[in-house]
Every structure is written in C-alpha cells, then in structure tokens.
PDB file of C-alpha atoms in Angstrom:
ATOM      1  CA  UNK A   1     -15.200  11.211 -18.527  1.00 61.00           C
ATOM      2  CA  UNK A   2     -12.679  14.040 -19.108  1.00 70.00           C
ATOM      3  CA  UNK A   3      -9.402  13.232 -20.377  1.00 90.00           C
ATOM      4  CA  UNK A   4      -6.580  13.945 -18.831  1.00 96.00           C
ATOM      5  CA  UNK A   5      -3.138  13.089 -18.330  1.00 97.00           C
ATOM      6  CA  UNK A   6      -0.624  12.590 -15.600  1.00 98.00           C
ATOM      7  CA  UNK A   7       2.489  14.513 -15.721  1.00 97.00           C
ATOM      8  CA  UNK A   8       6.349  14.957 -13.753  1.00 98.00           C
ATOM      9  CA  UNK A   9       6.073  18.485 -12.648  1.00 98.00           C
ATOM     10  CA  UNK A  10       9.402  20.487 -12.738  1.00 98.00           C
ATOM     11  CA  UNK A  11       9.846  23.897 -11.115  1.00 98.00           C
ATOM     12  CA  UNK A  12       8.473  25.288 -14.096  1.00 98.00           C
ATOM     13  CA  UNK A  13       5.025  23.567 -13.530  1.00 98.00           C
ATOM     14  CA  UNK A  14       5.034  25.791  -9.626  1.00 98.00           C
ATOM     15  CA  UNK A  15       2.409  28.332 -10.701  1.00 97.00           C
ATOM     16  CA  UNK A  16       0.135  25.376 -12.446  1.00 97.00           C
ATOM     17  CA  UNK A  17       0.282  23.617  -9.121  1.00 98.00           C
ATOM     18  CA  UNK A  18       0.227  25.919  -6.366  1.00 98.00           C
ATOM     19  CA  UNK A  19      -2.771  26.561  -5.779  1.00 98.00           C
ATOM     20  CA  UNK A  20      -3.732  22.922  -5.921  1.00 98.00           C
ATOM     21  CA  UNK A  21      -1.319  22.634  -3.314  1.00 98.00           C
ATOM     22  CA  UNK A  22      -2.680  25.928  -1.865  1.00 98.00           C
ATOM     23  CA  UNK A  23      -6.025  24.249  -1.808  1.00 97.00           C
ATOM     24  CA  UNK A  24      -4.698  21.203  -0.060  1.00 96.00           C
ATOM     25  CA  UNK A  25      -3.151  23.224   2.550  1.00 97.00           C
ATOM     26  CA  UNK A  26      -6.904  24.689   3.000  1.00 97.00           C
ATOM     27  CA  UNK A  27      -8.572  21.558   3.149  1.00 92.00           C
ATOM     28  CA  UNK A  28      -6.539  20.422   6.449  1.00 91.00           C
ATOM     29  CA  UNK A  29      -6.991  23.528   8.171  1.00 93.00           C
ATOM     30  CA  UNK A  30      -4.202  25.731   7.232  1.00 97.00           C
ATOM     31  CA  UNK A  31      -4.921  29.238   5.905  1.00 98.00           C
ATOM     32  CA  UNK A  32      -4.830  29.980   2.387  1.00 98.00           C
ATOM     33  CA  UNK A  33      -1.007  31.653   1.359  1.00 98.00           C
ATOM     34  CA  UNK A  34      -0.567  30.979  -2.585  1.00 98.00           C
ATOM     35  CA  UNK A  35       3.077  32.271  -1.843  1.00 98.00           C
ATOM     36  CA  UNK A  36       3.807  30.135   0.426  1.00 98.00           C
ATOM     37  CA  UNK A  37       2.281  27.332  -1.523  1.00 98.00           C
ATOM     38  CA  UNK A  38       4.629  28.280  -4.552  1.00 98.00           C
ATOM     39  CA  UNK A  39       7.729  28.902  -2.383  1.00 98.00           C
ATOM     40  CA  UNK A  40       7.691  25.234  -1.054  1.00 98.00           C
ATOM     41  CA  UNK A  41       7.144  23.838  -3.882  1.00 98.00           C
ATOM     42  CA  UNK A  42       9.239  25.217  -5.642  1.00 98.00           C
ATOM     43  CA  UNK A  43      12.160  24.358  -3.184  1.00 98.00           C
ATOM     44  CA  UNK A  44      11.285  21.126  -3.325  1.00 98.00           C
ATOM     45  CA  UNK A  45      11.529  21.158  -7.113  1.00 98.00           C
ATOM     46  CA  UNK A  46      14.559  22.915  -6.974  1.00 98.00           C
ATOM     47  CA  UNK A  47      16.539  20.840  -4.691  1.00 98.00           C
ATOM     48  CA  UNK A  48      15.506  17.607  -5.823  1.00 97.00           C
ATOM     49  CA  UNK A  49      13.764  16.641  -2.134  1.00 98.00           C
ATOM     50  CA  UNK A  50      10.276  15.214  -3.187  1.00 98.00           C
ATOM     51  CA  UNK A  51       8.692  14.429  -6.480  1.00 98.00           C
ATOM     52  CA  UNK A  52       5.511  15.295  -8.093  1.00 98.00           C
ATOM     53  CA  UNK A  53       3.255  14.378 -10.348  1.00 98.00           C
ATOM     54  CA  UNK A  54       0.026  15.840 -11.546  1.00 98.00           C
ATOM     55  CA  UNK A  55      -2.779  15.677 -13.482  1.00 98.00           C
ATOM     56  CA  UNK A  56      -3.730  18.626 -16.477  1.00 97.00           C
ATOM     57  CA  UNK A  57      -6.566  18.310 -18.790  1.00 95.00           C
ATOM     58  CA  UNK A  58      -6.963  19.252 -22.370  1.00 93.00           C
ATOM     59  CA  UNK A  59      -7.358  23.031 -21.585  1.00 94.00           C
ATOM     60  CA  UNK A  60      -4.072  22.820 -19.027  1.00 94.00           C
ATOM     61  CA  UNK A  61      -6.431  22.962 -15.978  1.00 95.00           C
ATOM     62  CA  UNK A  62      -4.331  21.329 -13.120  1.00 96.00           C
ATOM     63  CA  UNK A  63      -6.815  18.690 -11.517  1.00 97.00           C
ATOM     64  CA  UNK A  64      -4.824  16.956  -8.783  1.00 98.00           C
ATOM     65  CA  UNK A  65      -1.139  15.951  -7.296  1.00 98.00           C
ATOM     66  CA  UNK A  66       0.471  13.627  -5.663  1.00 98.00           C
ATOM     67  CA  UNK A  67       3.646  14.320  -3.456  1.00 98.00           C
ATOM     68  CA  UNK A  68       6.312  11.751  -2.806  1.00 97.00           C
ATOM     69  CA  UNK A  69       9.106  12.182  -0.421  1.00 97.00           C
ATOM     70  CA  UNK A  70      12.156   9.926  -0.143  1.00 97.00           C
ATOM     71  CA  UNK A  71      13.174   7.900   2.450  1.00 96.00           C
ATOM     72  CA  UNK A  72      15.291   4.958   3.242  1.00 95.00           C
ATOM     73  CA  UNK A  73      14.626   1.186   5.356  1.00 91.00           C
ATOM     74  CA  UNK A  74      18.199   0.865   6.931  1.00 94.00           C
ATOM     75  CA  UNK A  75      17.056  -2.600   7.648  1.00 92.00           C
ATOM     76  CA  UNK A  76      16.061  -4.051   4.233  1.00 90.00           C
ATOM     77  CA  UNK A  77      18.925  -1.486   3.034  1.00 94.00           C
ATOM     78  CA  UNK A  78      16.006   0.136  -0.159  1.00 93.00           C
ATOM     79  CA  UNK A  79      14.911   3.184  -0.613  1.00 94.00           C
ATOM     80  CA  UNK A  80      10.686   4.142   0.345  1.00 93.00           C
ATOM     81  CA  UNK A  81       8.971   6.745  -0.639  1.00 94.00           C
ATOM     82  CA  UNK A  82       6.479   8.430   1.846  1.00 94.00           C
ATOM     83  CA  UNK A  83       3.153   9.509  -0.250  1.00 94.00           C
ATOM     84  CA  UNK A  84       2.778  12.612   2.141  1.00 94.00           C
ATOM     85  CA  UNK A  85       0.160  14.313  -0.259  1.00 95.00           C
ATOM     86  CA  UNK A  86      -2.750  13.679  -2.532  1.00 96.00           C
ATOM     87  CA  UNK A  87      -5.319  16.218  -3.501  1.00 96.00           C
ATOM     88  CA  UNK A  88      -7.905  16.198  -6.393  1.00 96.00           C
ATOM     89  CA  UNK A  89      -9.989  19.323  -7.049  1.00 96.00           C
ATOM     90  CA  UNK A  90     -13.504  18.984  -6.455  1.00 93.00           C
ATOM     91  CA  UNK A  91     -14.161  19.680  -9.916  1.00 92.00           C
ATOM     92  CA  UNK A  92     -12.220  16.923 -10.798  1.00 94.00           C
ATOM     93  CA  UNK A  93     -13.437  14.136  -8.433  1.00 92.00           C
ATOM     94  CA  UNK A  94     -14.928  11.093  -9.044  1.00 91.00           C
ATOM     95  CA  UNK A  95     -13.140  11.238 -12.414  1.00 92.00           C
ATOM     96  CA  UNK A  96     -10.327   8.325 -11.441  1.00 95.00           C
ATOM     97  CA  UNK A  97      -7.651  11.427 -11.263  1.00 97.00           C
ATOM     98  CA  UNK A  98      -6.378  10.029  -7.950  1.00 96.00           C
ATOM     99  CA  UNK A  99      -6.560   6.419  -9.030  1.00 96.00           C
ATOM    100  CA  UNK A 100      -4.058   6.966 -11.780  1.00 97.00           C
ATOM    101  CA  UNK A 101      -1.847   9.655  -9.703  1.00 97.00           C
ATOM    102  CA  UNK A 102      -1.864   6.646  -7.294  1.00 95.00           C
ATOM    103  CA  UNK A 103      -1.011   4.627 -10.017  1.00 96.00           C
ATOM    104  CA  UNK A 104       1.595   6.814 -11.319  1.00 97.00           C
ATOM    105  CA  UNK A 105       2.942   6.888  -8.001  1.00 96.00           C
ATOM    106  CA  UNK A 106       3.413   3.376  -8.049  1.00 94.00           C
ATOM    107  CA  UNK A 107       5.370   2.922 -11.283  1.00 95.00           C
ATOM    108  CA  UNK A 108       7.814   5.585  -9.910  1.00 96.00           C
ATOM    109  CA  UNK A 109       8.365   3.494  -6.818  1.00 94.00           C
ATOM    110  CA  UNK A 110       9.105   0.518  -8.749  1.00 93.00           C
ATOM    111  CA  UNK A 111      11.220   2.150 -11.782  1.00 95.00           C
ATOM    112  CA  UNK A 112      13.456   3.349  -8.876  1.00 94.00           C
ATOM    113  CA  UNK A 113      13.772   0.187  -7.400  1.00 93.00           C
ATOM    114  CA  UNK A 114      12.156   1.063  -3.905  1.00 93.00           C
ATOM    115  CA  UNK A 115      10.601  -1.564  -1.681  1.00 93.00           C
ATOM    116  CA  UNK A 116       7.477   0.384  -1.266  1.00 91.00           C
ATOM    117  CA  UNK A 117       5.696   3.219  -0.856  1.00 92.00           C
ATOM    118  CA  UNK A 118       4.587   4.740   3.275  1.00 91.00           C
ATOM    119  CA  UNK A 119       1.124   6.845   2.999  1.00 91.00           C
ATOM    120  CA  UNK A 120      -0.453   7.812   6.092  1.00 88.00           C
ATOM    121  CA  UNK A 121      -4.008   9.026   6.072  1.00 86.00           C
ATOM    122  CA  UNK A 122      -6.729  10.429   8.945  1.00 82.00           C
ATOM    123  CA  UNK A 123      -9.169   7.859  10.691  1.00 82.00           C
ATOM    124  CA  UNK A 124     -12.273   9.293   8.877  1.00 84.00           C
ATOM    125  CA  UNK A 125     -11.022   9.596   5.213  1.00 85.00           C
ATOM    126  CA  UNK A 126     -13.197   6.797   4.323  1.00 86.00           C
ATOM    127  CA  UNK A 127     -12.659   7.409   0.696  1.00 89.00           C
ATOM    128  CA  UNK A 128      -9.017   7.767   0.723  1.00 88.00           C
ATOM    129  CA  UNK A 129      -9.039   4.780   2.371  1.00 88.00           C
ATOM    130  CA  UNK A 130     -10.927   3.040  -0.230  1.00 91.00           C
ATOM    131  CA  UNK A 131      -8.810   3.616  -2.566  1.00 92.00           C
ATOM    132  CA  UNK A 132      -5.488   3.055  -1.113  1.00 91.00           C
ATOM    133  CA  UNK A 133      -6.905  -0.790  -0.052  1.00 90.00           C
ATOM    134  CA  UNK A 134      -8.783  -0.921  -3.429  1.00 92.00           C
ATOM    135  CA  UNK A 135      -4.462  -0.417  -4.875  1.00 92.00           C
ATOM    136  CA  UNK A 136      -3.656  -2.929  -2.582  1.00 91.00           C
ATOM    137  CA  UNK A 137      -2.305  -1.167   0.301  1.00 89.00           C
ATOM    138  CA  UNK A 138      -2.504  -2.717   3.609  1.00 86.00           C
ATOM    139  CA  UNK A 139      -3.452  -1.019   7.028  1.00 83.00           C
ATOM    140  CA  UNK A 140      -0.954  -1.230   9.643  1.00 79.00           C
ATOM    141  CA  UNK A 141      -1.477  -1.000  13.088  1.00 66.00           C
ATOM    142  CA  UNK A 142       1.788   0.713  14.186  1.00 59.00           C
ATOM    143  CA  UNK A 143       1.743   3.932  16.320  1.00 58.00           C
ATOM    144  CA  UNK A 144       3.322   6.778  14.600  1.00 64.00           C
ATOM    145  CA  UNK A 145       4.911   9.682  16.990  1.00 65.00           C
ATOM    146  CA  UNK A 146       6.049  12.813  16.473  1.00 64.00           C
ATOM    147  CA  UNK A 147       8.510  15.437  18.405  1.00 64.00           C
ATOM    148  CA  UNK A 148       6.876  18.992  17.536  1.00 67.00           C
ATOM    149  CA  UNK A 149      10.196  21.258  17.628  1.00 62.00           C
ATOM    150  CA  UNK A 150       8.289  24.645  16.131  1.00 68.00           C
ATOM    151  CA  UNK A 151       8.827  26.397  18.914  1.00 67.00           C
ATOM    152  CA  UNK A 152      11.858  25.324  21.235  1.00 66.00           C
ATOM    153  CA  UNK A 153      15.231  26.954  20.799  1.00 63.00           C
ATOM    154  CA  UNK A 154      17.978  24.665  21.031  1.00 59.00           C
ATOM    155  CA  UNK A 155      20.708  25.508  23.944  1.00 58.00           C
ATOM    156  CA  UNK A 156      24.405  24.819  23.274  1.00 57.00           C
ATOM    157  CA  UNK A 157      24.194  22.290  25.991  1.00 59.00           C
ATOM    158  CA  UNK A 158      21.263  20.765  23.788  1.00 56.00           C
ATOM    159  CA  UNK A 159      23.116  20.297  21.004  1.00 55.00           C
TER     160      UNK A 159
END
C-alpha cells in the first residue's frame, strides 16, 4: 500500500491539484483546459466558497480530491455541505485514497457543526456507490431539478 496523506489545500496547493481537477473535468465529458481547471480553483480558494482536501504521497504526487461546497437547511436552521466532487487518479485507485478523503470529508462536516453532508452521484457509478453506502450514506429517492440558465439573457422585465 502506498502511503499517503490527506491534506487542506490552500490556493497555493492550485497547480498540485489542477490537473486532478483537470482530469475530473475529462472523465465526465468536458474537454481538457488545465487553465481553466486552475482558474476555478483557485477562485474558490481565494474566496473562501468550497473546501478541499487532497491526497499527496511521499514524492508530492497529488492522488485524489474531494470538493465540498456549503450550503444551509433553513428548516433544521445547520449548515450542509454538498460533496460535489471526488476524483482519485487511476494510478492511485484501489489504494483506500477516496475512503479516507471521504473520511476526511466527514470530520470537516462534523468539526463545523453541520447536520450532514449532500453527495449526488450517476445511476451507474456502482463503485462510488459502494463506497458512499459502505460510509453509511443512505440513498434517497428525491427528484433533483435543475433550471439551465447558460444561455438566456435576462430582460429588465425579467428581473
């Protein structure tokens, strides 16, 4: 097993985990733009709006991330945390990095007090799915929606 730990990135970790990120991107279909990858990140860094952690081995080799996004239940009145991304590199897999990002994930949720962390996954990630249950996450059987606003210009009378 190769060692590894599990780290907070800061904006200063961008360039070790962009093109993890990068790769991510890639994997669902989006074409490959390193500066993109760092640009985003690095805003997100930068203006405290998500939080990452990541894995590095003993040679400072980024293996994996996970992505976590705030958000708030008005109703229970706690903060959540949406898991929006998880990536290992293939390299890497197999190796538990995702277990213990997952992991990590989790002790961030609870040291700031959230009631619980949102992850949303396709229908044939099989694996991913594994693990999330195996962590003791439970399906739900909600429908999720989405209003795609790329491409509409909003009208005065709109707004």
């Amino acid at each position: 097993m190769m060692p590894f730990t599990i780290q907070q990135a800061s904006v200063h970790d961008v360039d070790l985990i962009a093109p993890l990120f990068d790769a991510y991107r890639v994997f669902y279909q989006q074409a490959s733009d390193l500066h993109l990858a760092k640009k985003f990140l690095h805003e997100r860094l930068q203006q405290q709006q998500s939080n990452i952690f990541f894995a590095i081995d003993q040679t400072n080799q980024g293996l994996g991330f996970v992505q976590l996004y705030p958000s708030f239940s008005s109703v229970s009145a706690k903060r959540l945390w949406i898991l929006n991304d998880l990536y290992v590199a293939e390299s890497a897999r197999r190796l538990g990095v995702a277990r213990q990002l997952m992991l990590r994930a989790r002790a961030f949720a609870i040291q700031t007090g959230a009631k619980g962390l949102f992850l949303e996954t396709t229908h044939d990630n099989h694996q991913g799915q594994s693990l999330y249950e195996s962590l003791g996450y439970l399906r739900n059987s909600e429908y999720y929606y989405f209003l795609d606003l790329q491409d509409q210009l909003v009208s005065p009378t709109d707004a």
